Amino acid sequence: AQKVTQAQTEISVVEKEDVTLDCVYETRDTTYYLFWYKQPPSGELVFLIRRNSFDEQNEISGRYSWNFQKSTSSFNFTITASQVVDSAVYFCALSEAWGNNDMRFGAGTRLTVKP
Amino acid sequence: DVKVTQSSRYLVKRTGEKVFLECVQDMDHENMFWYRQDPGLGLRLIYFSYDVKMKEKGDIPEGYSVSREKKERFSLILESASTNQTSMYLCASRASGGAFFGEQFFGPGTRLTVL
């Protein structure tokens, strides 16, 4: 069975600080996909990144970076030089390629960036 | 611009009422999903559909049913609303693609309150 754990319920930082959001997953499949979504106060989930299980390269997109480590079943998300607009709930999610095609979400981490 | 729309942003209903939540996507996606989002629990899958007239139960289908008569529309039905169904309901869609497992696109959500 697939499972995603986001142990950090809430994080509060001051603007310009770096912050890392943790995500640990469980799956029996060798082929799977990991995702991060952002949910701003408006409520609509915004897709940030998808990573398949065969691609362990870390990725950087502007101030965002992702660290995928299969050895520890983790897919952590770092925001560098955080800004107030980064305040949102962030969800990590997992889909097994040969399962029901559904997606398992973590409980989410609420990030508050204070000016 | 891709779009998933939901019929209402806010809805207030009384216990025992039949409630319809509508979701429409304009991306010609095969797969559509209904989630509910509750604090501390993340998103939980209620039902999904991988084709017209096809449906599959998710993790928490009790008290809900769905209908997919047209490819672009996926309806969630609460046969007899109860107070424990007060929640945020999110609809999503995703293309099928074999080896390519794309992200889900989400609607803005419907915040349902059952009194």
PDB file of C-alpha atoms in Angstrom:
ATOM      1  CA  ALA A   1       0.000   0.000   0.000  1.00  0.00           C
ATOM      2  CA  GLN A   2       1.168   3.460  -0.741  1.00  0.00           C
ATOM      3  CA  LYS A   3       1.563   6.074   1.959  1.00  0.00           C
ATOM      4  CA  VAL A   4       2.935   9.593   2.201  1.00  0.00           C
ATOM      5  CA  THR A   5       4.035  11.225   5.442  1.00  0.00           C
ATOM      6  CA  GLN A   6       4.603  14.918   5.922  1.00  0.00           C
ATOM      7  CA  ALA A   7       5.646  15.100   9.539  1.00  0.00           C
ATOM      8  CA  GLN A   8       5.752  18.894   9.695  1.00  0.00           C
ATOM      9  CA  THR A   9       2.246  20.180  10.252  1.00  0.00           C
ATOM     10  CA  GLU A  10       3.147  23.868  10.340  1.00  0.00           C
ATOM     11  CA  ILE A  11       6.307  25.847   9.717  1.00  0.00           C
ATOM     12  CA  SER A  12       6.800  29.538  10.288  1.00  0.00           C
ATOM     13  CA  VAL A  13       9.803  31.436   8.945  1.00  0.00           C
ATOM     14  CA  VAL A  14      10.810  35.012   8.418  1.00  0.00           C
ATOM     15  CA  GLU A  15      11.173  36.312   4.900  1.00  0.00           C
ATOM     16  CA  LYS A  16      14.477  35.461   3.186  1.00  0.00           C
ATOM     17  CA  GLU A  17      15.049  32.402   5.314  1.00  0.00           C
ATOM     18  CA  ASP A  18      15.514  29.050   3.607  1.00  0.00           C
ATOM     19  CA  VAL A  19      13.009  26.358   4.491  1.00  0.00           C
ATOM     20  CA  THR A  20      12.800  22.640   3.777  1.00  0.00           C
ATOM     21  CA  LEU A  21       9.568  20.696   3.697  1.00  0.00           C
ATOM     22  CA  ASP A  22       9.954  16.988   4.339  1.00  0.00           C
ATOM     23  CA  CYS A  23       8.184  14.164   2.552  1.00  0.00           C
ATOM     24  CA  VAL A  24       8.642  10.460   3.211  1.00  0.00           C
ATOM     25  CA  TYR A  25       6.803   7.844   1.191  1.00  0.00           C
ATOM     26  CA  GLU A  26       6.100   4.130   1.216  1.00  0.00           C
ATOM     27  CA  THR A  27       5.411   1.965  -1.790  1.00  0.00           C
ATOM     28  CA  ARG A  28       5.981  -1.605  -2.924  1.00  0.00           C
ATOM     29  CA  ASP A  29       6.178  -0.657  -6.584  1.00  0.00           C
ATOM     30  CA  THR A  30       9.451  -0.038  -8.335  1.00  0.00           C
ATOM     31  CA  THR A  31       7.782   2.363 -10.750  1.00  0.00           C
ATOM     32  CA  TYR A  32       6.051   5.318  -9.176  1.00  0.00           C
ATOM     33  CA  TYR A  33       5.685   9.067  -9.413  1.00  0.00           C
ATOM     34  CA  LEU A  34       6.114  11.733  -6.777  1.00  0.00           C
ATOM     35  CA  PHE A  35       4.521  15.159  -6.858  1.00  0.00           C
ATOM     36  CA  TRP A  36       4.478  18.415  -4.964  1.00  0.00           C
ATOM     37  CA  TYR A  37       1.499  20.737  -5.021  1.00  0.00           C
ATOM     38  CA  LYS A  38       1.007  24.182  -3.532  1.00  0.00           C
ATOM     39  CA  GLN A  39      -2.348  25.306  -2.160  1.00  0.00           C
ATOM     40  CA  PRO A  40      -2.418  29.087  -1.657  1.00  0.00           C
ATOM     41  CA  PRO A  41      -5.155  30.752   0.412  1.00  0.00           C
ATOM     42  CA  SER A  42      -7.363  30.891  -2.692  1.00  0.00           C
ATOM     43  CA  GLY A  43      -7.727  27.110  -2.359  1.00  0.00           C
ATOM     44  CA  GLU A  44      -6.788  25.805  -5.793  1.00  0.00           C
ATOM     45  CA  LEU A  45      -3.958  23.270  -5.823  1.00  0.00           C
ATOM     46  CA  VAL A  46      -1.115  24.253  -8.096  1.00  0.00           C
ATOM     47  CA  PHE A  47       1.186  21.609  -9.542  1.00  0.00           C
ATOM     48  CA  LEU A  48       4.872  22.232  -8.809  1.00  0.00           C
ATOM     49  CA  ILE A  49       6.820  19.161  -9.845  1.00  0.00           C
ATOM     50  CA  ARG A  50       6.592  15.516 -10.894  1.00  0.00           C
ATOM     51  CA  ARG A  51       9.408  13.049 -10.507  1.00  0.00           C
ATOM     52  CA  ASN A  52       9.462   9.396 -11.583  1.00  0.00           C
ATOM     53  CA  SER A  53      11.176   6.712  -9.562  1.00  0.00           C
ATOM     54  CA  PHE A  54      13.951   6.216 -12.102  1.00  0.00           C
ATOM     55  CA  ASP A  55      15.096   9.791 -12.056  1.00  0.00           C
ATOM     56  CA  GLU A  56      16.947  10.628  -8.875  1.00  0.00           C
ATOM     57  CA  GLN A  57      18.459  13.821 -10.173  1.00  0.00           C
ATOM     58  CA  ASN A  58      17.773  16.761  -7.965  1.00  0.00           C
ATOM     59  CA  GLU A  59      15.938  19.594  -9.609  1.00  0.00           C
ATOM     60  CA  ILE A  60      16.116  23.334  -9.209  1.00  0.00           C
ATOM     61  CA  SER A  61      13.573  25.811 -10.481  1.00  0.00           C
ATOM     62  CA  GLY A  62      14.312  29.353  -9.434  1.00  0.00           C
ATOM     63  CA  ARG A  63      14.095  29.490  -5.635  1.00  0.00           C
ATOM     64  CA  TYR A  64      12.627  25.976  -5.476  1.00  0.00           C
ATOM     65  CA  SER A  65      14.642  22.796  -5.319  1.00  0.00           C
ATOM     66  CA  TRP A  66      13.809  19.166  -4.744  1.00  0.00           C
ATOM     67  CA  ASN A  67      15.940  16.411  -3.280  1.00  0.00           C
ATOM     68  CA  PHE A  68      14.816  12.887  -4.208  1.00  0.00           C
ATOM     69  CA  GLN A  69      16.551  10.067  -2.339  1.00  0.00           C
ATOM     70  CA  LYS A  70      15.290   6.531  -2.955  1.00  0.00           C
ATOM     71  CA  SER A  71      17.580   5.137  -0.258  1.00  0.00           C
ATOM     72  CA  THR A  72      15.614   7.002   2.399  1.00  0.00           C
ATOM     73  CA  SER A  73      12.290   7.128   0.494  1.00  0.00           C
ATOM     74  CA  SER A  74      12.261  10.876   0.732  1.00  0.00           C
ATOM     75  CA  PHE A  75      11.363  13.676  -1.630  1.00  0.00           C
ATOM     76  CA  ASN A  76      12.096  16.931   0.177  1.00  0.00           C
ATOM     77  CA  PHE A  77      11.318  20.412  -1.056  1.00  0.00           C
ATOM     78  CA  THR A  78      13.430  23.471  -0.279  1.00  0.00           C
ATOM     79  CA  ILE A  79      12.503  27.093  -0.789  1.00  0.00           C
ATOM     80  CA  THR A  80      15.490  29.405  -0.812  1.00  0.00           C
ATOM     81  CA  ALA A  81      15.132  33.011   0.306  1.00  0.00           C
ATOM     82  CA  SER A  82      11.463  32.567   1.158  1.00  0.00           C
ATOM     83  CA  GLN A  83       8.938  35.267   0.350  1.00  0.00           C
ATOM     84  CA  VAL A  84       5.541  36.140   1.809  1.00  0.00           C
ATOM     85  CA  VAL A  85       3.900  34.844  -1.384  1.00  0.00           C
ATOM     86  CA  ASP A  86       5.270  31.383  -0.576  1.00  0.00           C
ATOM     87  CA  SER A  87       2.814  31.163   2.316  1.00  0.00           C
ATOM     88  CA  ALA A  88       0.570  28.217   1.506  1.00  0.00           C
ATOM     89  CA  VAL A  89      -0.146  24.609   2.304  1.00  0.00           C
ATOM     90  CA  TYR A  90       2.201  22.272   0.467  1.00  0.00           C
ATOM     91  CA  PHE A  91       1.272  18.696  -0.353  1.00  0.00           C
ATOM     92  CA  CYS A  92       3.488  15.829  -1.344  1.00  0.00           C
ATOM     93  CA  ALA A  93       1.811  12.997  -3.279  1.00  0.00           C
ATOM     94  CA  LEU A  94       2.600   9.566  -4.673  1.00  0.00           C
ATOM     95  CA  SER A  95       1.136   7.526  -7.531  1.00  0.00           C
ATOM     96  CA  GLU A  96       2.039   3.955  -8.314  1.00  0.00           C
ATOM     97  CA  ALA A  97       2.324   3.497 -12.044  1.00  0.00           C
ATOM     98  CA  TRP A  98       0.535   0.155 -12.200  1.00  0.00           C
ATOM     99  CA  GLY A  99      -2.032   0.626  -9.482  1.00  0.00           C
ATOM    100  CA  ASN A 100      -5.416   2.229  -9.724  1.00  0.00           C
ATOM    101  CA  ASN A 101      -3.865   5.393 -11.062  1.00  0.00           C
ATOM    102  CA  ASP A 102      -5.008   7.258  -8.009  1.00  0.00           C
ATOM    103  CA  MET A 103      -2.816   9.577  -6.026  1.00  0.00           C
ATOM    104  CA  ARG A 104      -2.000   9.413  -2.312  1.00  0.00           C
ATOM    105  CA  PHE A 105      -1.475  12.729  -0.612  1.00  0.00           C
ATOM    106  CA  GLY A 106       0.329  13.568   2.568  1.00  0.00           C
ATOM    107  CA  ALA A 107      -1.452  15.577   5.247  1.00  0.00           C
ATOM    108  CA  GLY A 108       0.198  18.761   4.050  1.00  0.00           C
ATOM    109  CA  THR A 109       2.542  21.305   5.613  1.00  0.00           C
ATOM    110  CA  ARG A 110       1.299  24.817   6.237  1.00  0.00           C
ATOM    111  CA  LEU A 111       4.090  27.293   5.576  1.00  0.00           C
ATOM    112  CA  THR A 112       3.799  30.830   6.880  1.00  0.00           C
ATOM    113  CA  VAL A 113       6.385  33.339   5.766  1.00  0.00           C
ATOM    114  CA  LYS A 114       6.369  36.485   7.858  1.00  0.00           C
ATOM    115  CA  PRO A 115       7.643  39.814   6.553  1.00  0.00           C
TER     116      PRO A 115
ATOM    117  CA  ASP B   1      -5.344  27.575 -20.475  1.00  0.00           C
ATOM    118  CA  VAL B   2      -6.462  24.323 -18.899  1.00  0.00           C
ATOM    119  CA  LYS B   3      -9.471  24.495 -16.692  1.00  0.00           C
ATOM    120  CA  VAL B   4     -11.334  22.498 -14.096  1.00  0.00           C
ATOM    121  CA  THR B   5     -14.410  24.248 -12.791  1.00  0.00           C
ATOM    122  CA  GLN B   6     -16.696  23.398  -9.901  1.00  0.00           C
ATOM    123  CA  SER B   7     -20.277  24.558  -9.715  1.00  0.00           C
ATOM    124  CA  SER B   8     -20.058  26.339  -6.367  1.00  0.00           C
ATOM    125  CA  ARG B   9     -17.312  27.758  -4.166  1.00  0.00           C
ATOM    126  CA  TYR B  10     -19.492  27.712  -1.060  1.00  0.00           C
ATOM    127  CA  LEU B  11     -22.558  25.649  -0.280  1.00  0.00           C
ATOM    128  CA  VAL B  12     -24.716  25.380   2.835  1.00  0.00           C
ATOM    129  CA  LYS B  13     -27.148  22.489   3.125  1.00  0.00           C
ATOM    130  CA  ARG B  14     -29.286  20.907   5.804  1.00  0.00           C
ATOM    131  CA  THR B  15     -28.952  17.420   7.217  1.00  0.00           C
ATOM    132  CA  GLY B  16     -30.786  14.908   5.073  1.00  0.00           C
ATOM    133  CA  GLU B  17     -30.747  16.974   1.890  1.00  0.00           C
ATOM    134  CA  LYS B  18     -29.518  15.504  -1.368  1.00  0.00           C
ATOM    135  CA  VAL B  19     -26.498  17.447  -2.575  1.00  0.00           C
ATOM    136  CA  PHE B  20     -24.988  17.596  -6.050  1.00  0.00           C
ATOM    137  CA  LEU B  21     -21.467  18.859  -6.658  1.00  0.00           C
ATOM    138  CA  GLU B  22     -20.592  19.352 -10.290  1.00  0.00           C
ATOM    139  CA  CYS B  23     -17.184  19.353 -11.915  1.00  0.00           C
ATOM    140  CA  VAL B  24     -16.354  20.159 -15.535  1.00  0.00           C
ATOM    141  CA  GLN B  25     -12.990  19.965 -17.293  1.00  0.00           C
ATOM    142  CA  ASP B  26     -12.120  21.276 -20.725  1.00  0.00           C
ATOM    143  CA  MET B  27      -8.947  19.266 -21.339  1.00  0.00           C
ATOM    144  CA  ASP B  28     -10.541  16.120 -22.776  1.00  0.00           C
ATOM    145  CA  HIS B  29      -9.073  14.113 -19.896  1.00  0.00           C
ATOM    146  CA  GLU B  30     -10.109  10.513 -19.392  1.00  0.00           C
ATOM    147  CA  ASN B  31      -9.606  10.437 -15.636  1.00  0.00           C
ATOM    148  CA  MET B  32     -11.511  12.479 -13.099  1.00  0.00           C
ATOM    149  CA  PHE B  33     -11.367  12.429  -9.318  1.00  0.00           C
ATOM    150  CA  TRP B  34     -13.245  13.641  -6.269  1.00  0.00           C
ATOM    151  CA  TYR B  35     -11.388  14.312  -3.019  1.00  0.00           C
ATOM    152  CA  ARG B  36     -12.334  15.753   0.288  1.00  0.00           C
ATOM    153  CA  GLN B  37      -9.863  17.819   2.239  1.00  0.00           C
ATOM    154  CA  ASP B  38      -9.930  18.037   6.017  1.00  0.00           C
ATOM    155  CA  PRO B  39      -7.385  19.655   8.350  1.00  0.00           C
ATOM    156  CA  GLY B  40      -4.629  17.258   9.328  1.00  0.00           C
ATOM    157  CA  LEU B  41      -5.823  14.583   6.917  1.00  0.00           C
ATOM    158  CA  GLY B  42      -4.740  15.988   3.595  1.00  0.00           C
ATOM    159  CA  LEU B  43      -6.731  14.982   0.547  1.00  0.00           C
ATOM    160  CA  ARG B  44      -8.619  11.714   0.627  1.00  0.00           C
ATOM    161  CA  LEU B  45      -9.975  10.110  -2.494  1.00  0.00           C
ATOM    162  CA  ILE B  46     -13.719   9.534  -2.553  1.00  0.00           C
ATOM    163  CA  TYR B  47     -14.279   8.234  -6.097  1.00  0.00           C
ATOM    164  CA  PHE B  48     -12.602   8.374  -9.444  1.00  0.00           C
ATOM    165  CA  SER B  49     -13.580   7.648 -13.014  1.00  0.00           C
ATOM    166  CA  TYR B  50     -11.331   6.557 -15.855  1.00  0.00           C
ATOM    167  CA  ASP B  51     -13.957   6.742 -18.583  1.00  0.00           C
ATOM    168  CA  VAL B  52     -17.535   7.737 -19.260  1.00  0.00           C
ATOM    169  CA  LYS B  53     -19.941   5.709 -17.122  1.00  0.00           C
ATOM    170  CA  MET B  54     -17.022   4.056 -15.314  1.00  0.00           C
ATOM    171  CA  LYS B  55     -16.315   4.639 -11.643  1.00  0.00           C
ATOM    172  CA  GLU B  56     -14.087   3.254  -8.939  1.00  0.00           C
ATOM    173  CA  LYS B  57     -14.301   3.657  -5.192  1.00  0.00           C
ATOM    174  CA  GLY B  58     -11.541   5.492  -3.462  1.00  0.00           C
ATOM    175  CA  ASP B  59     -10.663   5.373   0.207  1.00  0.00           C
ATOM    176  CA  ILE B  60     -13.818   6.924   1.652  1.00  0.00           C
ATOM    177  CA  PRO B  61     -16.808   6.258  -0.650  1.00  0.00           C
ATOM    178  CA  GLU B  62     -19.394   5.702   2.087  1.00  0.00           C
ATOM    179  CA  GLY B  63     -22.217   8.198   1.913  1.00  0.00           C
ATOM    180  CA  TYR B  64     -21.292   9.329  -1.596  1.00  0.00           C
ATOM    181  CA  SER B  65     -22.068   8.340  -5.153  1.00  0.00           C
ATOM    182  CA  VAL B  66     -20.876   9.683  -8.503  1.00  0.00           C
ATOM    183  CA  SER B  67     -22.066  10.040 -12.043  1.00  0.00           C
ATOM    184  CA  ARG B  68     -20.118  10.427 -15.267  1.00  0.00           C
ATOM    185  CA  GLU B  69     -22.462  10.621 -18.238  1.00  0.00           C
ATOM    186  CA  LYS B  70     -20.181  12.800 -20.344  1.00  0.00           C
ATOM    187  CA  LYS B  71     -16.414  12.835 -20.580  1.00  0.00           C
ATOM    188  CA  GLU B  72     -16.072  16.402 -19.380  1.00  0.00           C
ATOM    189  CA  ARG B  73     -18.406  16.201 -16.404  1.00  0.00           C
ATOM    190  CA  PHE B  74     -18.078  14.319 -13.124  1.00  0.00           C
ATOM    191  CA  SER B  75     -20.695  14.737 -10.428  1.00  0.00           C
ATOM    192  CA  LEU B  76     -20.456  13.913  -6.753  1.00  0.00           C
ATOM    193  CA  ILE B  77     -23.718  13.150  -4.983  1.00  0.00           C
ATOM    194  CA  LEU B  78     -24.415  13.136  -1.284  1.00  0.00           C
ATOM    195  CA  GLU B  79     -27.605  11.096  -1.066  1.00  0.00           C
ATOM    196  CA  SER B  80     -28.491  12.312   2.426  1.00  0.00           C
ATOM    197  CA  ALA B  81     -26.108  14.931   3.715  1.00  0.00           C
ATOM    198  CA  SER B  82     -24.813  14.609   7.251  1.00  0.00           C
ATOM    199  CA  THR B  83     -22.831  17.005   9.413  1.00  0.00           C
ATOM    200  CA  ASN B  84     -19.703  14.857   9.162  1.00  0.00           C
ATOM    201  CA  GLN B  85     -19.674  15.567   5.444  1.00  0.00           C
ATOM    202  CA  THR B  86     -18.903  19.202   6.090  1.00  0.00           C
ATOM    203  CA  SER B  87     -15.629  19.621   4.267  1.00  0.00           C
ATOM    204  CA  MET B  88     -13.790  21.068   1.285  1.00  0.00           C
ATOM    205  CA  TYR B  89     -14.418  19.036  -1.853  1.00  0.00           C
ATOM    206  CA  LEU B  90     -11.891  19.100  -4.660  1.00  0.00           C
ATOM    207  CA  CYS B  91     -12.303  17.804  -8.166  1.00  0.00           C
ATOM    208  CA  ALA B  92      -9.360  16.917 -10.398  1.00  0.00           C
ATOM    209  CA  SER B  93      -8.714  15.536 -13.843  1.00  0.00           C
ATOM    210  CA  ARG B  94      -5.778  13.823 -15.487  1.00  0.00           C
ATOM    211  CA  ALA B  95      -4.955  12.563 -18.926  1.00  0.00           C
ATOM    212  CA  SER B  96      -4.232   8.916 -19.543  1.00  0.00           C
ATOM    213  CA  GLY B  97      -0.959   8.212 -21.233  1.00  0.00           C
ATOM    214  CA  GLY B  98       0.445   4.785 -20.651  1.00  0.00           C
ATOM    215  CA  ALA B  99       4.003   5.290 -19.512  1.00  0.00           C
ATOM    216  CA  PHE B 100       3.481   8.986 -19.129  1.00  0.00           C
ATOM    217  CA  PHE B 101       1.849   9.669 -15.812  1.00  0.00           C
ATOM    218  CA  GLY B 102       0.811  13.257 -15.826  1.00  0.00           C
ATOM    219  CA  GLU B 103      -0.156  15.508 -13.009  1.00  0.00           C
ATOM    220  CA  GLN B 104      -3.701  16.073 -11.858  1.00  0.00           C
ATOM    221  CA  PHE B 105      -5.317  19.426 -12.499  1.00  0.00           C
ATOM    222  CA  PHE B 106      -7.523  20.683  -9.708  1.00  0.00           C
ATOM    223  CA  GLY B 107     -10.616  22.818  -9.526  1.00  0.00           C
ATOM    224  CA  PRO B 108     -10.982  25.654  -6.993  1.00  0.00           C
ATOM    225  CA  GLY B 109     -12.886  23.504  -4.515  1.00  0.00           C
ATOM    226  CA  THR B 110     -16.349  23.632  -2.968  1.00  0.00           C
ATOM    227  CA  ARG B 111     -16.590  24.323   0.723  1.00  0.00           C
ATOM    228  CA  LEU B 112     -19.687  22.470   1.873  1.00  0.00           C
ATOM    229  CA  THR B 113     -21.279  23.095   5.241  1.00  0.00           C
ATOM    230  CA  VAL B 114     -24.019  20.747   6.420  1.00  0.00           C
ATOM    231  CA  LEU B 115     -26.126  22.132   9.266  1.00  0.00           C
TER     232      LEU B 115
END
